[in-house]
Amino acid sequence: QVQLVESGGGLVQAGGSLRLSCAASGSIYSINAMGWYRQAPRKQRELVATITTGGSTNYADSVKGRFTISRDNAKNTVYLQMNSLKPEDTGVYYCNADMIRTSMRRSNYWGQGTQVTVSS
C-alpha cells in the first residue's frame, strides 16, 4: 500500500504564510511528478503547483510569485511554501503523486487533504 500524509494547514491572516508538507510512503519504486491541488467550497478541485523529479515546476497563474513548490526526493516528500496568502487561497489542499510501485505498475495517489483558511 501507499500513503500520502499531509501536514501544515491551518488558519492564518491575510498576508501571512504557511508551509505544507506531504510525505509518501509504502511500496514505492520511484515517484515522477508530485503536486498540490486545492478545492474551495462549491468549486472544483484545481491545480496549484507541480514539480517533476528533476525539479521542473508549474504554477497556477493565481499563485505565481507567492507560492513555491519543492521536493526532497530522498524523503519522497513535497512541500508548498505559501506566502502573501489571500482569502481566496482558502480551501482544502491535496497532495498528489504519480509513481511507479514496487510491482512496476504506474499509479496515482492523493493525500487526505489539509485545510487552509485565510482570514481577511
Steps between C-alpha positions, in 0.01 A plus 500: 500500500593864457420793724530873445491686831456875494568749776536873555155637433325740733350843551700806406429867442520650154860580416631217713684182409458127534712203396337176398678166495403169344693181562446189289569159643438137422578273208654770281763436236525856374294818493462706185306823536364621831260783544254698704136561413231684689126505524303794629141460621259446210784504249685237303842377601769701326872471444721714721852382411689197376864394502683227313775277629750729332357809665302653215204689640163620380271743682147624468498863393321595820790387721803593289744711696338410832524121527807281460492124451803288582577136570746276675534193281690306765207543738222468239369830634358804328459843656295807422616831646212744487571869554285811472191289552163635391148405611445347156775248578267340753418137432600142553845434360572156360833341423532285189772263388553315174718201571630159408417240764735221593273284287623717208148627446443869450253643752364835608418581860336780696550608857212545739510879476590776743288807568642844436292795615606858435309766689464856373 
